[in-house]
C-alpha positions as YAML, in Angstrom:
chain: A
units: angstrom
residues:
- id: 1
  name: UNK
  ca: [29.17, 12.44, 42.61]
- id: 2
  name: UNK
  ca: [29.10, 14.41, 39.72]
- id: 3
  name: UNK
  ca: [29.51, 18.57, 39.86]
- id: 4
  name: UNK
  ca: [25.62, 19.26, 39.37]
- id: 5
  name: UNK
  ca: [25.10, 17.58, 42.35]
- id: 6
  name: UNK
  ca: [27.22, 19.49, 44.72]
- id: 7
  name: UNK
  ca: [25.13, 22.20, 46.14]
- id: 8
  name: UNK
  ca: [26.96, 25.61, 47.55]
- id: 9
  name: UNK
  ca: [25.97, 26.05, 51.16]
- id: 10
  name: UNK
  ca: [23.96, 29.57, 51.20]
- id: 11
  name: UNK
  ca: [24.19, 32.15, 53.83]
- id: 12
  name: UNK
  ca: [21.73, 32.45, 56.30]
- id: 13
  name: UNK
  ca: [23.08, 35.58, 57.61]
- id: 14
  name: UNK
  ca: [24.11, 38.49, 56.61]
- id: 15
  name: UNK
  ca: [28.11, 39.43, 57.24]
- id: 16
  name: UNK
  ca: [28.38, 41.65, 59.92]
- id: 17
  name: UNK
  ca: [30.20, 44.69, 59.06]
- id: 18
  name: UNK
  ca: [33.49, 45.15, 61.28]
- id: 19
  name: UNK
  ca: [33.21, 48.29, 62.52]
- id: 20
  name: UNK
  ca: [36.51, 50.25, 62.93]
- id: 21
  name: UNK
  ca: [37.00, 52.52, 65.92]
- id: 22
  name: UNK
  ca: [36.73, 56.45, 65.17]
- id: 23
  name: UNK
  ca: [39.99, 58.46, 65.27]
- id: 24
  name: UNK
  ca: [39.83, 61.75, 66.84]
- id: 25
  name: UNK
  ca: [39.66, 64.62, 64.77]
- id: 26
  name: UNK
  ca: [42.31, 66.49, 64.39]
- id: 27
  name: UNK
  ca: [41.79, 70.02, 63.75]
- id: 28
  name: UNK
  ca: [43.55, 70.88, 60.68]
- id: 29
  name: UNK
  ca: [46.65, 73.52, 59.61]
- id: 30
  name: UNK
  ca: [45.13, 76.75, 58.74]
- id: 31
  name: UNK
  ca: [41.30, 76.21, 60.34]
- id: 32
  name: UNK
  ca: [40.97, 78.35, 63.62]
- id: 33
  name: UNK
  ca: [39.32, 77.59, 66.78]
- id: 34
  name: UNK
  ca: [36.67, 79.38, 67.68]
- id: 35
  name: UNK
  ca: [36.45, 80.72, 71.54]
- id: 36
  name: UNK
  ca: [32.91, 80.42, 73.20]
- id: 37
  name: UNK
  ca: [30.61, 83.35, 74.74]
- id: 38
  name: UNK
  ca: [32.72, 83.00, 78.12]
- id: 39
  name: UNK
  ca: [36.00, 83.89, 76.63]
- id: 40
  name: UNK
  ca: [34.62, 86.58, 74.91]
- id: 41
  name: UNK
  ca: [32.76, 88.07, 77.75]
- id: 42
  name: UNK
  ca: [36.33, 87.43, 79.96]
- id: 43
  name: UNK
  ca: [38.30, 89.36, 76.91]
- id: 44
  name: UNK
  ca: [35.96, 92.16, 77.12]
- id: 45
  name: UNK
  ca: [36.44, 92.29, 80.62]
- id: 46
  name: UNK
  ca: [39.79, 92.75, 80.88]
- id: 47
  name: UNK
  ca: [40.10, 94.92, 77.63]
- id: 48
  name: UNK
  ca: [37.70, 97.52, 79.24]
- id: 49
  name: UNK
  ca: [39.86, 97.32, 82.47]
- id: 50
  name: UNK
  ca: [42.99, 98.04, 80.37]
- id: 51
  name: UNK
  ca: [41.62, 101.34, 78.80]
- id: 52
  name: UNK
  ca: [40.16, 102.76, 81.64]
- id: 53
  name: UNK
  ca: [43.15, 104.89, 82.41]
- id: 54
  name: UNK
  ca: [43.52, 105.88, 78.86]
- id: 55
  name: UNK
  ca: [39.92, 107.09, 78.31]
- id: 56
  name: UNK
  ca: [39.93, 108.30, 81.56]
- id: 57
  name: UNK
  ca: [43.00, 110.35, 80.67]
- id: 58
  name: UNK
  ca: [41.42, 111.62, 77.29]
- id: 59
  name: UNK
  ca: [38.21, 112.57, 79.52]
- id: 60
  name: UNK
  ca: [40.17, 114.89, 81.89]
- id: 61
  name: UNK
  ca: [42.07, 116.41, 79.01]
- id: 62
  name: UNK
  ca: [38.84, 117.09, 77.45]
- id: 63
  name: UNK
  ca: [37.45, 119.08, 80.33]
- id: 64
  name: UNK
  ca: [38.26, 122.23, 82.46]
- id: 65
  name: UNK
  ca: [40.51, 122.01, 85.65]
- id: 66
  name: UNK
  ca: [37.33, 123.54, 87.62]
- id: 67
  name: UNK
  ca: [34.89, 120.34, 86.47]
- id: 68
  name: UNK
  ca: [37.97, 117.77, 87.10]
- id: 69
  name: UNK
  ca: [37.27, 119.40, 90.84]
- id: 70
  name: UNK
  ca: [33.68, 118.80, 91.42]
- id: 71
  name: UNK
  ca: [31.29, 116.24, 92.25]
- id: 72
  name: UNK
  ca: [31.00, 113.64, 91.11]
- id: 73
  name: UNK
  ca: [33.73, 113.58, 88.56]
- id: 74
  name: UNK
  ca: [32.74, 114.04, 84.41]
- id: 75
  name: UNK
  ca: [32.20, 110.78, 82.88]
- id: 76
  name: UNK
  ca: [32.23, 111.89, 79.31]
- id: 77
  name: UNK
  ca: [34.56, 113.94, 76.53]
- id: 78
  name: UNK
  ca: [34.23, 117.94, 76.97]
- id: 79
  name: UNK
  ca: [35.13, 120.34, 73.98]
- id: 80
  name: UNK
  ca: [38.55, 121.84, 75.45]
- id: 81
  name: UNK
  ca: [40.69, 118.69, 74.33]
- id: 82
  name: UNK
  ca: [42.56, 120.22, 71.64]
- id: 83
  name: UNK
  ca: [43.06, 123.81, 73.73]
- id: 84
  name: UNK
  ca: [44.08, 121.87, 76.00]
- id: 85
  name: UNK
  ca: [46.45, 119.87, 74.22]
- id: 86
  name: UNK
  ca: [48.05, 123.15, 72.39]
- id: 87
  name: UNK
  ca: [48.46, 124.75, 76.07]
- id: 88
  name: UNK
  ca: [50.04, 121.69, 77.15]
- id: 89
  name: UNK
  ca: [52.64, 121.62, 73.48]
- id: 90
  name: UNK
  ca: [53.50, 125.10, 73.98]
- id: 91
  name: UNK
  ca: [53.48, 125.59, 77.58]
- id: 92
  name: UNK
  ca: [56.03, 122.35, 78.04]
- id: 93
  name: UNK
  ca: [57.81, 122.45, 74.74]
- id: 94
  name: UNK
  ca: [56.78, 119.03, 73.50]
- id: 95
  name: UNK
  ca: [58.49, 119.47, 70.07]
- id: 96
  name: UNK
  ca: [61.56, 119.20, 71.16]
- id: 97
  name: UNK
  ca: [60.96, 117.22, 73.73]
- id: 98
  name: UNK
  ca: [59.49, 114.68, 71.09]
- id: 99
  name: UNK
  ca: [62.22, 114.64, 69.15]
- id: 100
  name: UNK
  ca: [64.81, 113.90, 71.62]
- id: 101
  name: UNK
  ca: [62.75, 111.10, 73.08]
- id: 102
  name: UNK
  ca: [62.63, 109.63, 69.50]
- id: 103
  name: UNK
  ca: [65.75, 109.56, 69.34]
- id: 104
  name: UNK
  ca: [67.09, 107.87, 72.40]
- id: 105
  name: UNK
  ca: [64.26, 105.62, 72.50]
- id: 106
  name: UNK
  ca: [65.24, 104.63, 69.19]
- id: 107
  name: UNK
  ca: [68.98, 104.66, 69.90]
- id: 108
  name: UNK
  ca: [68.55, 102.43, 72.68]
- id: 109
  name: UNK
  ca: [66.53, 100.11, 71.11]
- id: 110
  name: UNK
  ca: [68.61, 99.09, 68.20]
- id: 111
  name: UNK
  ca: [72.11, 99.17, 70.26]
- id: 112
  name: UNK
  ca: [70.15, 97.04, 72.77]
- id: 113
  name: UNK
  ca: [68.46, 94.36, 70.42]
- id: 114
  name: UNK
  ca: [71.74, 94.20, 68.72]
- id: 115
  name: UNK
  ca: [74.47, 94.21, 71.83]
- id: 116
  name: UNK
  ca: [72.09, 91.83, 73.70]
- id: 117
  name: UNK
  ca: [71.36, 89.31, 70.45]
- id: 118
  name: UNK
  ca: [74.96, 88.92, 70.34]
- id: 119
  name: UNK
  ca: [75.76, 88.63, 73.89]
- id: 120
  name: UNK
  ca: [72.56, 85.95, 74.11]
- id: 121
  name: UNK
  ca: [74.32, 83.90, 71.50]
- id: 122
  name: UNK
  ca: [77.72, 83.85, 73.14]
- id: 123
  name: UNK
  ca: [76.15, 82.63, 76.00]
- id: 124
  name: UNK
  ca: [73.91, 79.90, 74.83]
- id: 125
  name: UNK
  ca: [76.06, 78.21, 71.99]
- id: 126
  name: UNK
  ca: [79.76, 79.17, 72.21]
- id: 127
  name: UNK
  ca: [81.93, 77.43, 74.48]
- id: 128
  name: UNK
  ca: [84.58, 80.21, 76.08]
- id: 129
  name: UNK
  ca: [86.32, 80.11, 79.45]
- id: 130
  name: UNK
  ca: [84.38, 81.01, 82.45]
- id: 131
  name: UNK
  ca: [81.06, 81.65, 80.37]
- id: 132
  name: UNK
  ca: [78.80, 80.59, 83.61]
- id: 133
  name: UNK
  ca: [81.19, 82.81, 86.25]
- id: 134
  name: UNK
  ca: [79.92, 85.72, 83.26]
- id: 135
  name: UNK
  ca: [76.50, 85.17, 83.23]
- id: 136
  name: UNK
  ca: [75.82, 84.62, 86.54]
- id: 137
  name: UNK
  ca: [77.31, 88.27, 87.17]
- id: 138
  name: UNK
  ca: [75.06, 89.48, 84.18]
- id: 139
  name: UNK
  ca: [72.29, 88.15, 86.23]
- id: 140
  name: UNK
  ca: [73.77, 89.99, 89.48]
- id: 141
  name: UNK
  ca: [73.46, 93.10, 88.03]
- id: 142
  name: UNK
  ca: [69.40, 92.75, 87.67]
- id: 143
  name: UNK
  ca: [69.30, 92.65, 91.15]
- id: 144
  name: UNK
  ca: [70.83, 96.00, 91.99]
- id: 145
  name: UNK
  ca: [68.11, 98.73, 92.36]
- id: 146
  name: UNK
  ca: [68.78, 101.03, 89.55]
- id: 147
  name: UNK
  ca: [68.46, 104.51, 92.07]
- id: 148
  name: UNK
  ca: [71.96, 102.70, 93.66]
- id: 149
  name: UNK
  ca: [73.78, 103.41, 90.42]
- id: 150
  name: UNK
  ca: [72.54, 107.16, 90.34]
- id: 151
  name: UNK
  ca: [75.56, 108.81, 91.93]
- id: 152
  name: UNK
  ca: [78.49, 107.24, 90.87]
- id: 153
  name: UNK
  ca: [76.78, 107.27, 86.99]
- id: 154
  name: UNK
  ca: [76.05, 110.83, 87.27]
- id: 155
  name: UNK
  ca: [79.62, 111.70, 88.42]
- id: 156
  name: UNK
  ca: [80.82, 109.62, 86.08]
- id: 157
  name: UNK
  ca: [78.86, 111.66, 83.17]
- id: 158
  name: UNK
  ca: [79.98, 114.73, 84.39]
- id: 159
  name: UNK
  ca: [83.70, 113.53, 84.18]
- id: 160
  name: UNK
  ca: [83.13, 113.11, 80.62]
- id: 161
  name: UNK
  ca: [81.56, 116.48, 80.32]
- id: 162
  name: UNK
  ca: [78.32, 115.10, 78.92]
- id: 163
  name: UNK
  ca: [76.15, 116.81, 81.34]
- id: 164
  name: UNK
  ca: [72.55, 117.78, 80.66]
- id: 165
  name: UNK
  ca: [73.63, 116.10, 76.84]
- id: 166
  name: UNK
  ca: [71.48, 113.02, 74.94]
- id: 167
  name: UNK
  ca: [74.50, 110.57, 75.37]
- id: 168
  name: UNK
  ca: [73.92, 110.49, 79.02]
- id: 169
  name: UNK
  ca: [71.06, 109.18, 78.77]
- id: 170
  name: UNK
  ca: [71.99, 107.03, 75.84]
- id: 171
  name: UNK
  ca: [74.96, 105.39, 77.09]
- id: 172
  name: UNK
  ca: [74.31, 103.69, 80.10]
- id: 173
  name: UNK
  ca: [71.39, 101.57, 78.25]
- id: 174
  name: UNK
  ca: [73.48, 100.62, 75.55]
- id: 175
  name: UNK
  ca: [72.75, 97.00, 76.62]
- id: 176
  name: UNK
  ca: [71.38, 95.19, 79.17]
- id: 177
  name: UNK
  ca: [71.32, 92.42, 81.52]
- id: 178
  name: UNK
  ca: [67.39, 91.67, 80.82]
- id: 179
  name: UNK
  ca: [68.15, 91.34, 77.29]
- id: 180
  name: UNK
  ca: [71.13, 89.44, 77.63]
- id: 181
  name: UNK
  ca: [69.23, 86.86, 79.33]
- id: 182
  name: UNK
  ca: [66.25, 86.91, 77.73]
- id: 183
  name: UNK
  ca: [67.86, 87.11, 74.06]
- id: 184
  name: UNK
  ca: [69.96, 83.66, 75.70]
- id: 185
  name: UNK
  ca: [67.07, 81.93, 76.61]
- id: 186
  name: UNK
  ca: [65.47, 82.38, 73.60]
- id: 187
  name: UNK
  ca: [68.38, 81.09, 71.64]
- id: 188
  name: UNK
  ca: [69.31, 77.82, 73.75]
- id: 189
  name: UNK
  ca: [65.62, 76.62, 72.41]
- id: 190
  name: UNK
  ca: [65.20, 78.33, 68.78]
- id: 191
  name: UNK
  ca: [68.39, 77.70, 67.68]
- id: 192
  name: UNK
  ca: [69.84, 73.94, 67.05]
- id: 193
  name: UNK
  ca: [73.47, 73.62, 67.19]
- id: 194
  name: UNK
  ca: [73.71, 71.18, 64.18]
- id: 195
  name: UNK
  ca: [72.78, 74.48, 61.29]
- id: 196
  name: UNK
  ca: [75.63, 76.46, 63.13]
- id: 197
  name: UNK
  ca: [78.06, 73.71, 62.50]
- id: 198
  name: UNK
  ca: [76.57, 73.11, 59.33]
- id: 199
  name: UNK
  ca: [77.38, 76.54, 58.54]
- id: 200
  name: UNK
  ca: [80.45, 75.87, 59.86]
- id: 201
  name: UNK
  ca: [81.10, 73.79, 57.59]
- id: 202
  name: UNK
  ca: [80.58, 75.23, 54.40]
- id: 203
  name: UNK
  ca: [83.01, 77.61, 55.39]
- id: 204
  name: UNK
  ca: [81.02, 80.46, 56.81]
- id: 205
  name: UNK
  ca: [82.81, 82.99, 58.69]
- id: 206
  name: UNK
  ca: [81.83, 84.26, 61.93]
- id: 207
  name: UNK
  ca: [80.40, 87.27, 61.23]
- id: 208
  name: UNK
  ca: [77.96, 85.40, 58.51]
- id: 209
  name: UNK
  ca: [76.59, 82.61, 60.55]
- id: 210
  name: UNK
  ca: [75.50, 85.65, 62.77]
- id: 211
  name: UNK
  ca: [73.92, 87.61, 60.03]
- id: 212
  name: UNK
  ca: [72.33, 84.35, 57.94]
- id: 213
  name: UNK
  ca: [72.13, 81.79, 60.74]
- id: 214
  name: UNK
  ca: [70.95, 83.87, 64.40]
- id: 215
  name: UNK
  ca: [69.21, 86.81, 63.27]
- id: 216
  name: UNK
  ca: [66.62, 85.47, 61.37]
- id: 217
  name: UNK
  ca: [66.59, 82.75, 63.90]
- id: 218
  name: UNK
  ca: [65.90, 85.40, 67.03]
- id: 219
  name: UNK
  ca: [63.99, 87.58, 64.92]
- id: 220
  name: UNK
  ca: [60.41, 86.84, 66.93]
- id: 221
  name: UNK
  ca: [62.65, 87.37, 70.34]
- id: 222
  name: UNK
  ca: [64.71, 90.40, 68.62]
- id: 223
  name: UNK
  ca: [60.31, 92.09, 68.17]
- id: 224
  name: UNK
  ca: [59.75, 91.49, 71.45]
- id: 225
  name: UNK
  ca: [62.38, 93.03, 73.22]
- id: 226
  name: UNK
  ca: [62.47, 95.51, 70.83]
- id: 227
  name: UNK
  ca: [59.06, 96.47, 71.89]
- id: 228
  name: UNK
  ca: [59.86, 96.04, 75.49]
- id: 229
  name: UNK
  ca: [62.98, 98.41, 74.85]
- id: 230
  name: UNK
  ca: [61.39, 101.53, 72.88]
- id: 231
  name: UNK
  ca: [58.51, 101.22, 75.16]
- id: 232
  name: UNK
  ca: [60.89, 101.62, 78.69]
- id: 233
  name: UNK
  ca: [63.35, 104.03, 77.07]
- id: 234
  name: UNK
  ca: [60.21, 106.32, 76.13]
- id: 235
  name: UNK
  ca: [58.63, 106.52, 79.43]
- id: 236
  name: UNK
  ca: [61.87, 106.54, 81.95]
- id: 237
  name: UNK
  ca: [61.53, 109.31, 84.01]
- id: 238
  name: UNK
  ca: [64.48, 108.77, 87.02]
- id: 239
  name: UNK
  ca: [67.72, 108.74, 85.08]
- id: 240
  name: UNK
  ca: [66.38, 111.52, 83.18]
- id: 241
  name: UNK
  ca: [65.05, 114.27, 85.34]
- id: 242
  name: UNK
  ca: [68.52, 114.19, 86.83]
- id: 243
  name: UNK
  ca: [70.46, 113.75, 84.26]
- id: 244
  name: UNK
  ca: [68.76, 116.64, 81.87]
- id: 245
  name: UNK
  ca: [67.19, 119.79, 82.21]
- id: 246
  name: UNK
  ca: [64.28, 121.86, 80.47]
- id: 247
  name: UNK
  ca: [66.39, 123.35, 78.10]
- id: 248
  name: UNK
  ca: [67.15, 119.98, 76.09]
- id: 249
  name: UNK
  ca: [64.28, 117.23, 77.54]
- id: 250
  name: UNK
  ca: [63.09, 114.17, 77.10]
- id: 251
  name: UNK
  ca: [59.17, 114.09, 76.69]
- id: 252
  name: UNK
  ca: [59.16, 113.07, 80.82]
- id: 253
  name: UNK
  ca: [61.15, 116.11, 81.73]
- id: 254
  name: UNK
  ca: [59.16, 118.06, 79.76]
- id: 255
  name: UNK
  ca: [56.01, 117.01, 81.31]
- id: 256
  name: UNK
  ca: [57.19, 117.82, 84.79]
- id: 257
  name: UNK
  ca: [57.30, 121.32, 83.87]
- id: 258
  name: UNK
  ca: [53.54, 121.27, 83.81]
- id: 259
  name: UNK
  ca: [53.25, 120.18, 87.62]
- id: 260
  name: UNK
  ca: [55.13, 123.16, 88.34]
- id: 261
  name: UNK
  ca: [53.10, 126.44, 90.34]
- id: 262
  name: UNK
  ca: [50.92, 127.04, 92.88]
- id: 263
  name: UNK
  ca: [47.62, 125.49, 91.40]
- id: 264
  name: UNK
  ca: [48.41, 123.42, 88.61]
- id: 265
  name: UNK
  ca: [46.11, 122.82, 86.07]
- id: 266
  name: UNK
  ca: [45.11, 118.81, 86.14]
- id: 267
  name: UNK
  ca: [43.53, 118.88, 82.56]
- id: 268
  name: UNK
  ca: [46.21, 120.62, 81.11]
- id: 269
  name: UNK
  ca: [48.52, 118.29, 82.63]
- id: 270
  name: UNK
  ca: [46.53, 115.56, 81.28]
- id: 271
  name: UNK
  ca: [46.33, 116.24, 78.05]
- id: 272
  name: UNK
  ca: [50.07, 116.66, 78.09]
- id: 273
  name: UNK
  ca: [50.21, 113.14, 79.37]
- id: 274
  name: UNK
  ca: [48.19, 111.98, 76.44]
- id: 275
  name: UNK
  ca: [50.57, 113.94, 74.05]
- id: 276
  name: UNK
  ca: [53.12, 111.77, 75.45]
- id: 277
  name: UNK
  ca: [51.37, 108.13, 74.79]
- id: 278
  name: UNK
  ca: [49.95, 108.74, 71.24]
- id: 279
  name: UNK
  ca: [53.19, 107.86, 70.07]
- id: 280
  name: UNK
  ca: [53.29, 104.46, 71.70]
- id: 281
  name: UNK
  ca: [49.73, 103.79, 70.49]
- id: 282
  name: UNK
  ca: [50.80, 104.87, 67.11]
- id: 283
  name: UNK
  ca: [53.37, 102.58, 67.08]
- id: 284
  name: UNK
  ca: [51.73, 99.46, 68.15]
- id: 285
  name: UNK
  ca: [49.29, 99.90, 65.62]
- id: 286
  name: UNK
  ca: [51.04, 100.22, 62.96]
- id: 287
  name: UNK
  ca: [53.51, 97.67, 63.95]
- id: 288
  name: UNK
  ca: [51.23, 95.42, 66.67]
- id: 289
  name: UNK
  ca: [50.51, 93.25, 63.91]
- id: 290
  name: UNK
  ca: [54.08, 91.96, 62.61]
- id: 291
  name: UNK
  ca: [55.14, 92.14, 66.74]
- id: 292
  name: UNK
  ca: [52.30, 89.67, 67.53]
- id: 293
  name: UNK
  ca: [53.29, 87.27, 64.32]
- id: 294
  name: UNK
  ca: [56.67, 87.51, 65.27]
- id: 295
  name: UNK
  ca: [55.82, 85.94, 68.68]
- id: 296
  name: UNK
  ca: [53.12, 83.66, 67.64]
- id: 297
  name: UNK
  ca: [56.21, 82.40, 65.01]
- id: 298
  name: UNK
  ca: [58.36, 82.05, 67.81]
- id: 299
  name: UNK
  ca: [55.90, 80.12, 69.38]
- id: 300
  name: UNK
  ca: [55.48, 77.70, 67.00]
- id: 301
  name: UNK
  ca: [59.16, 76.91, 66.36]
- id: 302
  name: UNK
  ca: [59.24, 76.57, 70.23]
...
């Protein structure tokens, strides 16, 4: 048989195409996902609910403390918000009051982000004698009602001689067991033993695997309770109100002179209370934005 003769068998049917199974999509690094009407509608909700009592402070402010007492109540800005507000600065001293508050609120934060980052890393990833005995009395302490503590604290301050004095209302927040724990929690997670004894290693000291190794490390949870901190230490009103008088307050003192009299005047006193917030709402705007990517950071590395 020679080669012309062979004949190549033809197809009769066309090769069927193996079909591969689809792989999910994966939605990729950088593209966001997009929420649907329902989640929108649920946000707006529950934003709306959230500023009620703020426009509803802003409202009262705006109006007389004859309209706040009819009714049905106002529903809408009057034009006495700034009298108001200028009755409410001079008539309370808000000035001073401001400036204290700044002060201790920021006082307290940074000793208590600081004393509490420290303490949170002692507990989570150095090995010391009795560590759990410690932080179970840290723990302890959360569950003592705060208005137990007034008495013997106060006494204590007036040993000192620090009566109706900043420092008294500094010192006893110079840390505390909240942030311990929270800044230890944080840290058991976020920060893997191996780059401390790395640092260890290359011969870093103590005080430098702090500074280059845990701060940035705790810096999301270092925003957050900063935040949490600033925001407490501004609106405390107990330890306060006992602990100073009108002569050098806090902005909380110095709005409790305005509930003082026979009739007190409810806008007045509201727009004294709004006074007091626009430096929280300040705040978070100028700083919401690095606070929220600090915890959506932290939430990653999680």
């Amino acid at each position: 048989m020679t080669t012309s003769e062979l004949t190549i068998p033809q197809k009769t049917q066309k090769t069927e195409k193996v079909r591969r199974p689809r792989r999910p999509r994966v939605m990729g690094a950088g593209k966001q996902l997009h929420a649907g009407p329902v989640t929108y509608l649920v946000l707006t909700v529950f934003a709306l609910v959230s500023l009620a009592p703020l426009v509803w402070t802003a409202i009262a402010a705006s109006r007389t403390d004859e309209r706040l007492a009819q009714t049905p109540p106002p529903l809408w800005f009057g034009g006495n918000l700034f009298k108001n507000m200028e009755t409410a600065w001079e008539e309370a001293g808000l000035g001073t009051a401001m400036f204290n508050t700044t002060f201790v609120a920021g006082t307290i934060t940074v000793s208590t982000v600081l004393f509490s980052t420290l303490a949170g890393f002692a507990f989570a990833k150095l090995r010391f004698r009795f560590s759990g005995v410690l932080l179970l009395l840290t723990i302890g302490t959360m569950m003592i009602p705060p208005q137990l503590a007034v008495v013997p604290l106060y006494l204590w301050m007036a040993d000192l001689g620090w009566s109706n004095q900043l420092q008294t209302v500094i010192l006893p927040t110079l840390c505390t067991a909240f942030g311990t724990f929270f800044m230890r929690q944080y840290l058991l997670q976020a920060l893997p033993t191996e780059l401390i004894e790395a640092a260890r290693v290359d011969g870093a000291s103590s005080l430098r695997v702090v500074w280059h190794v845990v701060f940035p490390a705790a810096r999301p949870a270092m925003a957050v309770l900063g935040l949490l901190t600033f925001v407490f230490a501004w609106n405390d009103f107990l330890w306060p109100i006992i602990a100073l008088n009108q002569e050098n307050p806090t902005v909380q003192v110095a709005l409790n002179s305005l509930g003082t009299g026979y009739v007190p005047d409810q806008a007045v006193i509201m727009a004294g209370a709004l006074l007091g917030t626009l430096p929280l709402l300040i705040a978070f705007l100028l700083f919401g934005k690095q606070i929220v990517g600090g915890i959506m950071q932290g939430a990653i590395k999680g």
